[in-house]
Coordinates of C-alpha atoms in Angstrom, one line a residue:
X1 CA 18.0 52.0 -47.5
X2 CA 14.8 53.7 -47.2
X3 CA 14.9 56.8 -44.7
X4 CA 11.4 58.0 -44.0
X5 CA 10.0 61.0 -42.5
X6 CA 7.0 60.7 -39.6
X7 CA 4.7 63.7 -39.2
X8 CA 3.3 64.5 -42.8
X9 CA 5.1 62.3 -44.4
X10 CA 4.8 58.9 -43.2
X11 CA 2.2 59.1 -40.6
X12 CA -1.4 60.1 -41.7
X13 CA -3.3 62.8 -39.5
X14 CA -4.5 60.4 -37.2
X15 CA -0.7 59.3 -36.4
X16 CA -1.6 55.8 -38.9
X17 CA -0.1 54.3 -41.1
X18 CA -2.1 53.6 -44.4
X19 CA -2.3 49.8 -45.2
X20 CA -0.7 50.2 -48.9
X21 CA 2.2 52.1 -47.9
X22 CA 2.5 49.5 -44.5
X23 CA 2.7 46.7 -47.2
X24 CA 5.2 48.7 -49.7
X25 CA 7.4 48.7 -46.7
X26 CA 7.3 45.2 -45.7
X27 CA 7.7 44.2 -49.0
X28 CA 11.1 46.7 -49.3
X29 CA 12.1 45.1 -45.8
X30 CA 11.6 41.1 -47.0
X31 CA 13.9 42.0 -49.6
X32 CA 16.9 43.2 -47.9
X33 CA 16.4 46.9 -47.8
X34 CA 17.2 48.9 -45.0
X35 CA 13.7 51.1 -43.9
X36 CA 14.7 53.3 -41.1
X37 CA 12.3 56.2 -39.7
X38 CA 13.9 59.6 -39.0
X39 CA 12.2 61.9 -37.1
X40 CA 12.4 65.2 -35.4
X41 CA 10.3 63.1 -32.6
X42 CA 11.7 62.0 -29.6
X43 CA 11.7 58.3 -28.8
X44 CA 9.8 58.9 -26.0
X45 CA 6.3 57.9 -27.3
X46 CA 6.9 56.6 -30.3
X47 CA 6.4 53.2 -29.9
X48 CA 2.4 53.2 -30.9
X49 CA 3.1 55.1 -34.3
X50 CA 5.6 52.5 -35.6
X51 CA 4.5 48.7 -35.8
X52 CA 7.1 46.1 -34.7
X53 CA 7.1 44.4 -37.8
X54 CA 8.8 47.5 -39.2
X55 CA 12.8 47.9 -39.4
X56 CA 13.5 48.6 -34.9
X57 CA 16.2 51.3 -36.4
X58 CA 15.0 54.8 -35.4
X59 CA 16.5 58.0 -36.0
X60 CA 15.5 60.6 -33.3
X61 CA 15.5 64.4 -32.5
X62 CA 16.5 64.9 -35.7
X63 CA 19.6 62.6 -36.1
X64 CA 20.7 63.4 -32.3
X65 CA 20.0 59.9 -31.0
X66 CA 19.4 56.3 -32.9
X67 CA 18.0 53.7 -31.3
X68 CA 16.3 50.5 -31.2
X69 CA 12.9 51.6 -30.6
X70 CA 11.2 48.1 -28.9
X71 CA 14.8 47.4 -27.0
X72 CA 15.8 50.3 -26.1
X73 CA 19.7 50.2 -27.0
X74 CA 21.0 53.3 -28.1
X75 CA 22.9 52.8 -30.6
X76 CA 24.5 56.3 -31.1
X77 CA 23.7 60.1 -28.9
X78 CA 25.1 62.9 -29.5
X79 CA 24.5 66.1 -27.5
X80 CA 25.0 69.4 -26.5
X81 CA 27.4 70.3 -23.4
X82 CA 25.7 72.7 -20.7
X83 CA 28.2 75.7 -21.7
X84 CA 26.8 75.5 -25.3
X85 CA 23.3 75.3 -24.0
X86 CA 23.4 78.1 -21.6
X87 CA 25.0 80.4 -24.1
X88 CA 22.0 79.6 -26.8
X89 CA 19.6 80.3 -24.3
X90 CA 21.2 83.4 -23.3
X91 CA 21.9 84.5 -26.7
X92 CA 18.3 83.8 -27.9
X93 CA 16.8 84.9 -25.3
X94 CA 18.8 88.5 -25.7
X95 CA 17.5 88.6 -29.8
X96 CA 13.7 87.4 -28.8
X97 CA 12.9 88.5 -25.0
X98 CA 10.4 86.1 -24.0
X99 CA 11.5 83.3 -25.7
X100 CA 10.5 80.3 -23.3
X101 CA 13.0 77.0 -23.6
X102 CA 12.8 72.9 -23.2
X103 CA 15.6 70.7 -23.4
X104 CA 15.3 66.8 -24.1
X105 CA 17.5 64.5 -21.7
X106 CA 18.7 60.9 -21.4
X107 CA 18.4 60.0 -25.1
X108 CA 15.3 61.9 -25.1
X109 CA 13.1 60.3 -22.9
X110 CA 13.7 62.8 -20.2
X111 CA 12.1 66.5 -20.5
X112 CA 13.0 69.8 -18.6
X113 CA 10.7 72.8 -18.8
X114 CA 12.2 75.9 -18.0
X115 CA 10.1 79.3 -16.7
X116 CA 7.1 79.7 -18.2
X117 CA 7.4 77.2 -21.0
X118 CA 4.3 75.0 -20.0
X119 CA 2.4 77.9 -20.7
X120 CA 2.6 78.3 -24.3
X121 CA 2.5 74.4 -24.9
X122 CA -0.3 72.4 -26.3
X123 CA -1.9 69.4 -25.3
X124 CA 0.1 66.5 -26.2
X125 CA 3.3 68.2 -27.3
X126 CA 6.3 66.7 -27.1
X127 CA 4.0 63.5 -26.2
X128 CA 3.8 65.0 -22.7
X129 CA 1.3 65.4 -20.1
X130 CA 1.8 68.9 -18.9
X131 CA 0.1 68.3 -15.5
X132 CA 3.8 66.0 -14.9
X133 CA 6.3 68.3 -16.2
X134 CA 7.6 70.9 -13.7
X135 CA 9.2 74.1 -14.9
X136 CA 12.9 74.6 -13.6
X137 CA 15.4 77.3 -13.2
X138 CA 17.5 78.5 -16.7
X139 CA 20.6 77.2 -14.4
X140 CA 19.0 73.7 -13.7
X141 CA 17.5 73.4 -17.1
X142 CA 21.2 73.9 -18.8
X143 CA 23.4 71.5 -15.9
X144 CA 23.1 68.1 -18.3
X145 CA 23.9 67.5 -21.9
X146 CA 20.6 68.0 -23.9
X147 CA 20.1 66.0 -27.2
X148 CA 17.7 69.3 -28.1
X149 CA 16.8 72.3 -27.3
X150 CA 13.5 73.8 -28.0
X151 CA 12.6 77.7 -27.9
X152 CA 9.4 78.7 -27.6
X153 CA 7.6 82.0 -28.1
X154 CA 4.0 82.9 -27.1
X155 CA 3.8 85.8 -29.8
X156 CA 5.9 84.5 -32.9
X157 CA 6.3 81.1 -34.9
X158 CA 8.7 78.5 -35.7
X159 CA 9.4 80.3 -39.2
X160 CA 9.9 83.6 -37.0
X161 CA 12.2 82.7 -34.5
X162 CA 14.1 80.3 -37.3
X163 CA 14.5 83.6 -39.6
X164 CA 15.6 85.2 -36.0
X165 CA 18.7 83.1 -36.0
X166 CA 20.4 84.9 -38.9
X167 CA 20.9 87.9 -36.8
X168 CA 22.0 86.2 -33.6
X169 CA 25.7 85.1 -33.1
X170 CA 25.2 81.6 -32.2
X171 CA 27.7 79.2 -32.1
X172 CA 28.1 75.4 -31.0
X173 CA 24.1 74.7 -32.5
X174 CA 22.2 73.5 -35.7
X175 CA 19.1 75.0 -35.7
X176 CA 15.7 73.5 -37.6
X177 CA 11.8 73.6 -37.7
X178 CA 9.6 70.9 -38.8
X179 CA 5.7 72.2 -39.4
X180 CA 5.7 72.8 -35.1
X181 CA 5.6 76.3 -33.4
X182 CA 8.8 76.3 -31.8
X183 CA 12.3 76.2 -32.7
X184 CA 14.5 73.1 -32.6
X185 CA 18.0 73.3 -31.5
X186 CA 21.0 70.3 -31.8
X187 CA 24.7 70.4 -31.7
X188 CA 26.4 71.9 -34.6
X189 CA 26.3 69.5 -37.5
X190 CA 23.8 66.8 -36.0
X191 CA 20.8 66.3 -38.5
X192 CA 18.7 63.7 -39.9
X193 CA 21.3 63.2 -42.7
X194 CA 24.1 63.1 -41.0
X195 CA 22.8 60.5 -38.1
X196 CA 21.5 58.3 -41.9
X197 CA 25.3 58.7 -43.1
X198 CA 27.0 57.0 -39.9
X199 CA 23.9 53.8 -39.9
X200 CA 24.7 54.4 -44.4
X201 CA 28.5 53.6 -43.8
X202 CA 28.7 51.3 -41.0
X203 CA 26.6 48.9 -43.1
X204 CA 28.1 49.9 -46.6
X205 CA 25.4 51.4 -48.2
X206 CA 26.2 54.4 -50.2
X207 CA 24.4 57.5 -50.9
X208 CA 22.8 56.6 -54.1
X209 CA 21.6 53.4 -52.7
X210 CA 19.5 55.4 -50.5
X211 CA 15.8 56.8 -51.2
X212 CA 14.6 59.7 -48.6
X213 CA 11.1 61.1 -48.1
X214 CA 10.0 64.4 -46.2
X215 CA 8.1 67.1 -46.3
X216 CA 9.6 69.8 -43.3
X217 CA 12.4 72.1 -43.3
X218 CA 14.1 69.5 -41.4
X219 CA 14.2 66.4 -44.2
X220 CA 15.8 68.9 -46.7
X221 CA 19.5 68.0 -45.8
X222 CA 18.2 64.5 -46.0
X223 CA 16.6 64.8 -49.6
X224 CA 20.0 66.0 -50.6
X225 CA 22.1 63.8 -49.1
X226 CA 20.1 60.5 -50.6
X227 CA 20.6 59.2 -53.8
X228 CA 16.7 60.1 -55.0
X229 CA 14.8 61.9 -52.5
X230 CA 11.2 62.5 -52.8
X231 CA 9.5 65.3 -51.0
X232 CA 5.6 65.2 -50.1
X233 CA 3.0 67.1 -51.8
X234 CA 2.5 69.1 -49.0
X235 CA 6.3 70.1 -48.3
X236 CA 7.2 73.6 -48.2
X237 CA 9.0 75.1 -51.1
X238 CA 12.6 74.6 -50.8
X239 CA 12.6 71.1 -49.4
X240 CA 11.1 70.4 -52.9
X241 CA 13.7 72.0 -54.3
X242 CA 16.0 69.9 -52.8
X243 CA 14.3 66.8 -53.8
X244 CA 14.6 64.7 -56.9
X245 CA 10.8 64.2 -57.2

């Protein structure tokens, strides 16, 4: 298997793919191995980034949902209960006063803003068009499972509020960032790795049979986990160190 990174990894700037690395993929798939994007993405919008030739397989949200991209099926979802969700937020938001938060619904195609969260988003994130999304009450935001949180803060960073989380007691969560401004919250013990392990053993491919590549704090687990992971020349430090090239 061949578990690849999107956003700086895969994907060029432009959100292509380059035509030697489409071909290298093709040519891995034609002879029986396994190439499976995992992303910290949603599905929703994904479609146009990944051609249909390649393997339908998706990991999402980082590992919180897999799914057939061009079907639809969702293969396997795992989320986070409202009572875990609404003591994040209210944890979080105790640590980093004007934290703003997002959760990702229904295999995460469906998106809840809560107050003031449009505000401090940019065009396109989260593939959305902001004019679409209304904000919601905390309450309303936290009353269905999320596959992910996201916390948001219009005066600090993704690497701020992730070194934040080491002073807050928060339980139930796995919290990640990958090269975006915000924060990006699962249940305890979903990641890309994990979500790679369950699609790894149900078709009886072990660890070492696997190749990774990444670049965000988010693909470290996942350069670990694999048999020879490869992190990007633009990763950040310690996913390199996790790598094996």
């Amino acid at each position: 298997m061949i578990a690849l990174d999107l956003d700086g990894t895969l994907l060029r700037p432009d959100h292509s793919i380059g035509p030697r690395t489409r071909a290298a993929l093709l040519a891995a798939q034609r002879s029986g191995i396994l190439v499976v994007p995992a992303t910290g993405r949603s599905q929703y919008g994904l479609r146009p980034f990944l051609p249909r030739e390649f393997t339908r397989l998706v990991v999402c949200s980082n590992g919180a949902v897999t799914v057939d991209l061009y079907t639809g099926e969702v293969f396997a979802e795992r989320t986070m209960i409202p009572a875990v969700q609404t003591a994040f937020i209210k944890e979080f938001g105790r640590g980093a006063p004007g934290t703003r938060f997002a959760a990702l619904r229904d295999a995460g195609l469906g998106f809840a803003a809560g107050p003031g969260y449009v505000a401090t988003a940019d065009p396109g994130d989260h593939g959305r068009d902001w004019a679409d999304v209304k904000e919601v009450p905390i309450v309303q935001l936290t009353s269905e499972p999320a596959v992910k949180l996201i916390a948001r803060h219009p005066d600090m960073g993704g690497e701020e509020l992730l070194d934040l989380c080491d002073t807050m007691d928060l339980v139930g969560v796995t919290w990640t960032i990958s090269g975006v401004p915000f924060l990006e919250v699962s249940a305890a013990g979903v990641t890309k790795e994990w979500a790679l392990a369950v699609i790894a053993e149900e078709r009886g491919i072990e660890p070492a049979e696997v190749m990774a590549f990444g670049d965000s704090l988010n693909d470290r687990g996942m350069l670990a986990w694999a048999g020879h992971g490869v992190a990007m020349g633009n990763a950040r430090d310690d996913v390199r160190e996790a790598a094996d090239e």
